[in-house]
């Protein structure tokens, strides 16, 4: 079945850029998403990209999609302590359901 | 515009009982999906409803069921609870009608603990 892989942990210094990477296997993916989850909370939709796009920028967030390699990345510019959370990559194929990665725990050090 | 709401936020049940969780989507959204989140299995798709019809179902036993009402509110039911059903149950709503998932907005979840 479809699979989405992410590295488990990332630590950065406050003010630096963070890059979270994700790979997926479903070649029929239409939408690819990035969600943020803080402790005890639900999932916050950060941004998404349609599969015919290469890049999407939204304020401090930049999403890059390499469809050939099935690789998605999320760059957070000027990372702040409030960005510390778990970040999930998800893809939507033809089945109208999201397949999630295991999440990347981002820790921002002062 | 109000976001996705889920009730109750927390539940404690014992093995063998049944439970009903509720989800109210964003106004105007007709698609509602349910996901289970556990530390071991991560986020897994349960089912998706659109206009009161279940369009898609994940790989969960028949103890997990759901329904959607004419006002797009959705409920999911778990019968004969097992310890392994302890999880955060998340509901997502979307404007998407057919073919694609569109923007999926999640609620805060219901934390179910089975003792």
Tab-separated table of C-alpha atoms in Angstrom:
chain	number	residue	atom	x	y	z
A	1	UNK	CA	0.000	0.000	0.000
A	2	UNK	CA	0.920	3.644	0.029
A	3	UNK	CA	3.682	4.722	2.383
A	4	UNK	CA	4.950	8.063	3.663
A	5	UNK	CA	8.336	8.351	5.387
A	6	UNK	CA	9.726	11.133	7.556
A	7	UNK	CA	12.723	11.449	9.835
A	8	UNK	CA	11.691	11.357	13.479
A	9	UNK	CA	13.620	14.271	15.000
A	10	UNK	CA	15.052	17.648	14.015
A	11	UNK	CA	16.704	20.261	16.259
A	12	UNK	CA	17.510	23.792	15.159
A	13	UNK	CA	18.589	27.052	16.779
A	14	UNK	CA	16.097	29.884	17.087
A	15	UNK	CA	16.372	32.149	14.057
A	16	UNK	CA	17.754	29.432	11.779
A	17	UNK	CA	15.804	27.757	8.977
A	18	UNK	CA	14.277	24.316	9.486
A	19	UNK	CA	13.852	21.825	6.669
A	20	UNK	CA	11.630	18.807	7.209
A	21	UNK	CA	11.724	16.123	4.540
A	22	UNK	CA	9.202	13.530	3.448
A	23	UNK	CA	9.079	10.800	0.819
A	24	UNK	CA	5.973	9.045	-0.449
A	25	UNK	CA	5.254	6.120	-2.741
A	26	UNK	CA	1.822	6.784	-4.268
A	27	UNK	CA	2.361	8.101	-7.789
A	28	UNK	CA	-1.320	9.040	-8.048
A	29	UNK	CA	-1.100	11.552	-5.184
A	30	UNK	CA	-3.122	14.654	-5.946
A	31	UNK	CA	-2.583	16.767	-2.848
A	32	UNK	CA	0.319	16.755	-0.396
A	33	UNK	CA	-0.092	18.348	3.011
A	34	UNK	CA	1.859	19.579	5.977
A	35	UNK	CA	0.208	19.557	9.384
A	36	UNK	CA	1.449	20.747	12.772
A	37	UNK	CA	0.470	19.101	16.054
A	38	UNK	CA	1.195	20.618	19.436
A	39	UNK	CA	0.924	18.560	22.642
A	40	UNK	CA	-2.652	17.608	23.461
A	41	UNK	CA	-4.026	19.277	20.336
A	42	UNK	CA	-5.462	18.244	16.986
A	43	UNK	CA	-3.816	18.749	13.607
A	44	UNK	CA	-3.366	22.262	12.263
A	45	UNK	CA	-3.223	22.522	8.469
A	46	UNK	CA	-0.109	24.559	7.669
A	47	UNK	CA	-0.084	24.360	3.913
A	48	UNK	CA	-0.667	22.014	1.026
A	49	UNK	CA	0.510	21.688	-2.543
A	50	UNK	CA	-1.207	20.294	-5.573
A	51	UNK	CA	0.758	17.626	-7.382
A	52	UNK	CA	1.231	19.688	-10.557
A	53	UNK	CA	3.126	22.387	-8.634
A	54	UNK	CA	6.843	22.465	-7.809
A	55	UNK	CA	6.838	25.061	-5.073
A	56	UNK	CA	4.499	26.990	-2.851
A	57	UNK	CA	5.417	29.835	-0.520
A	58	UNK	CA	3.279	31.114	2.309
A	59	UNK	CA	4.918	33.691	4.585
A	60	UNK	CA	7.686	31.804	6.482
A	61	UNK	CA	6.748	28.459	4.922
A	62	UNK	CA	8.098	27.109	1.648
A	63	UNK	CA	7.017	23.738	0.257
A	64	UNK	CA	9.086	22.049	-2.438
A	65	UNK	CA	7.802	19.064	-4.386
A	66	UNK	CA	9.949	16.795	-6.541
A	67	UNK	CA	7.347	14.588	-8.140
A	68	UNK	CA	9.898	12.499	-10.030
A	69	UNK	CA	11.628	11.474	-6.793
A	70	UNK	CA	8.367	11.588	-4.760
A	71	UNK	CA	10.039	13.946	-2.298
A	72	UNK	CA	8.362	16.748	-0.383
A	73	UNK	CA	9.992	19.251	1.940
A	74	UNK	CA	8.827	22.001	4.276
A	75	UNK	CA	11.157	24.890	5.004
A	76	UNK	CA	10.395	27.162	7.943
A	77	UNK	CA	12.334	30.419	7.796
A	78	UNK	CA	13.425	32.233	10.977
A	79	UNK	CA	12.315	29.347	13.203
A	80	UNK	CA	10.896	30.406	16.570
A	81	UNK	CA	10.378	28.513	19.841
A	82	UNK	CA	6.647	28.522	19.101
A	83	UNK	CA	7.377	26.350	16.068
A	84	UNK	CA	8.393	23.465	18.331
A	85	UNK	CA	5.857	20.716	17.586
A	86	UNK	CA	5.373	17.527	15.597
A	87	UNK	CA	5.057	18.041	11.851
A	88	UNK	CA	3.208	15.521	9.720
A	89	UNK	CA	3.470	15.061	6.001
A	90	UNK	CA	0.405	13.511	4.330
A	91	UNK	CA	-0.551	12.546	0.822
A	92	UNK	CA	-3.944	12.079	-0.767
A	93	UNK	CA	-4.282	9.589	-3.568
A	94	UNK	CA	-7.299	8.560	-5.564
A	95	UNK	CA	-8.992	7.003	-2.529
A	96	UNK	CA	-9.922	10.365	-0.976
A	97	UNK	CA	-8.099	9.546	2.233
A	98	UNK	CA	-4.919	10.894	3.735
A	99	UNK	CA	-1.898	8.689	4.366
A	100	UNK	CA	0.317	10.227	7.030
A	101	UNK	CA	3.976	9.930	7.843
A	102	UNK	CA	5.026	9.140	11.383
A	103	UNK	CA	5.750	12.794	12.145
A	104	UNK	CA	8.927	14.799	12.737
A	105	UNK	CA	9.482	16.228	16.209
A	106	UNK	CA	10.937	19.705	15.697
A	107	UNK	CA	12.776	21.153	18.698
A	108	UNK	CA	13.815	24.788	18.560
A	109	UNK	CA	16.698	25.634	20.886
A	110	UNK	CA	17.078	29.181	22.266
B	1	UNK	CA	-16.139	30.913	10.660
B	2	UNK	CA	-16.104	28.310	13.412
B	3	UNK	CA	-13.729	25.381	13.012
B	4	UNK	CA	-14.372	21.676	13.314
B	5	UNK	CA	-15.779	20.791	16.723
B	6	UNK	CA	-15.651	17.418	18.402
B	7	UNK	CA	-17.452	16.246	21.509
B	8	UNK	CA	-16.689	15.068	24.046
B	9	UNK	CA	-13.027	16.033	24.322
B	10	UNK	CA	-12.217	13.270	26.791
B	11	UNK	CA	-13.831	9.919	27.536
B	12	UNK	CA	-13.008	7.078	29.889
B	13	UNK	CA	-14.688	3.740	29.277
B	14	UNK	CA	-14.153	0.161	30.349
B	15	UNK	CA	-13.598	-2.869	28.163
B	16	UNK	CA	-16.755	-4.226	26.579
B	17	UNK	CA	-18.623	-0.915	26.649
B	18	UNK	CA	-19.538	1.061	23.576
B	19	UNK	CA	-18.902	4.729	22.805
B	20	UNK	CA	-20.241	7.381	20.434
B	21	UNK	CA	-18.166	10.353	19.335
B	22	UNK	CA	-19.528	13.399	17.563
B	23	UNK	CA	-18.089	15.757	14.967
B	24	UNK	CA	-19.529	18.987	13.583
B	25	UNK	CA	-17.770	20.092	10.380
B	26	UNK	CA	-17.075	23.622	9.266
B	27	UNK	CA	-20.240	25.271	7.981
B	28	UNK	CA	-20.743	24.409	4.325
B	29	UNK	CA	-18.434	21.381	4.382
B	30	UNK	CA	-20.154	18.162	3.391
B	31	UNK	CA	-17.242	15.722	3.613
B	32	UNK	CA	-16.277	14.351	7.027
B	33	UNK	CA	-13.436	11.902	7.637
B	34	UNK	CA	-12.362	10.126	10.804
B	35	UNK	CA	-8.836	9.137	11.839
B	36	UNK	CA	-7.404	7.244	14.782
B	37	UNK	CA	-4.088	8.363	16.260
B	38	UNK	CA	-2.063	6.063	18.533
B	39	UNK	CA	1.609	6.148	19.540
B	40	UNK	CA	2.195	2.746	17.974
B	41	UNK	CA	0.288	2.972	14.696
B	42	UNK	CA	0.303	6.718	14.099
B	43	UNK	CA	-2.559	8.284	12.165
B	44	UNK	CA	-4.848	5.825	10.420
B	45	UNK	CA	-7.901	6.458	8.273
B	46	UNK	CA	-11.203	5.086	9.563
B	47	UNK	CA	-13.883	6.263	7.115
B	48	UNK	CA	-15.175	9.176	5.078
B	49	UNK	CA	-18.736	10.408	4.631
B	50	UNK	CA	-20.235	12.737	2.077
B	51	UNK	CA	-23.901	13.693	1.929
B	52	UNK	CA	-24.847	10.977	4.431
B	53	UNK	CA	-23.090	8.232	2.408
B	54	UNK	CA	-19.961	6.383	3.424
B	55	UNK	CA	-17.641	6.730	0.438
B	56	UNK	CA	-14.518	5.114	1.787
B	57	UNK	CA	-13.538	2.857	4.677
B	58	UNK	CA	-10.176	2.043	6.193
B	59	UNK	CA	-8.918	-1.269	7.465
B	60	UNK	CA	-10.672	-1.412	10.834
B	61	UNK	CA	-12.939	-4.125	12.262
B	62	UNK	CA	-16.706	-3.902	12.043
B	63	UNK	CA	-16.855	-2.704	15.662
B	64	UNK	CA	-16.038	0.711	14.237
B	65	UNK	CA	-18.966	2.331	12.480
B	66	UNK	CA	-20.141	5.772	11.619
B	67	UNK	CA	-22.893	7.814	10.107
B	68	UNK	CA	-23.549	11.292	8.813
B	69	UNK	CA	-26.689	13.341	9.237
B	70	UNK	CA	-28.420	15.659	6.796
B	71	UNK	CA	-26.766	18.688	8.462
B	72	UNK	CA	-23.338	17.049	7.768
B	73	UNK	CA	-22.668	16.342	11.442
B	74	UNK	CA	-21.110	12.928	11.880
B	75	UNK	CA	-20.890	10.353	14.625
B	76	UNK	CA	-18.652	7.368	15.008
B	77	UNK	CA	-19.417	4.437	17.231
B	78	UNK	CA	-17.113	1.817	18.676
B	79	UNK	CA	-18.763	-1.243	20.179
B	80	UNK	CA	-17.273	-3.833	22.531
B	81	UNK	CA	-14.329	-1.631	23.422
B	82	UNK	CA	-10.861	-3.144	23.725
B	83	UNK	CA	-7.809	-1.740	25.492
B	84	UNK	CA	-6.194	-1.160	22.101
B	85	UNK	CA	-8.978	1.267	21.133
B	86	UNK	CA	-7.473	3.865	23.466
B	87	UNK	CA	-6.493	6.661	21.118
B	88	UNK	CA	-7.060	10.191	19.952
B	89	UNK	CA	-9.907	10.187	17.435
B	90	UNK	CA	-9.719	13.017	14.960
B	91	UNK	CA	-12.353	14.287	12.607
B	92	UNK	CA	-11.604	16.287	9.459
B	93	UNK	CA	-13.929	18.252	7.242
B	94	UNK	CA	-13.537	19.361	3.663
B	95	UNK	CA	-15.409	21.253	0.953
B	96	UNK	CA	-14.276	18.730	-1.665
B	97	UNK	CA	-17.167	16.970	-3.330
B	98	UNK	CA	-15.733	14.304	-5.603
B	99	UNK	CA	-12.440	12.946	-6.843
B	100	UNK	CA	-10.093	14.791	-4.521
B	101	UNK	CA	-9.633	15.447	-0.834
B	102	UNK	CA	-9.103	19.211	-1.029
B	103	UNK	CA	-8.188	21.150	2.093
B	104	UNK	CA	-8.751	18.933	5.109
B	105	UNK	CA	-9.334	20.766	8.396
B	106	UNK	CA	-9.094	18.804	11.615
B	107	UNK	CA	-10.862	19.199	14.914
B	108	UNK	CA	-9.178	19.034	18.343
B	109	UNK	CA	-9.958	15.345	18.721
B	110	UNK	CA	-11.596	13.137	21.328
B	111	UNK	CA	-9.203	11.384	23.685
B	112	UNK	CA	-10.641	7.937	24.462
B	113	UNK	CA	-9.170	5.890	27.290
B	114	UNK	CA	-10.308	2.289	27.703
B	115	UNK	CA	-9.628	0.719	31.100
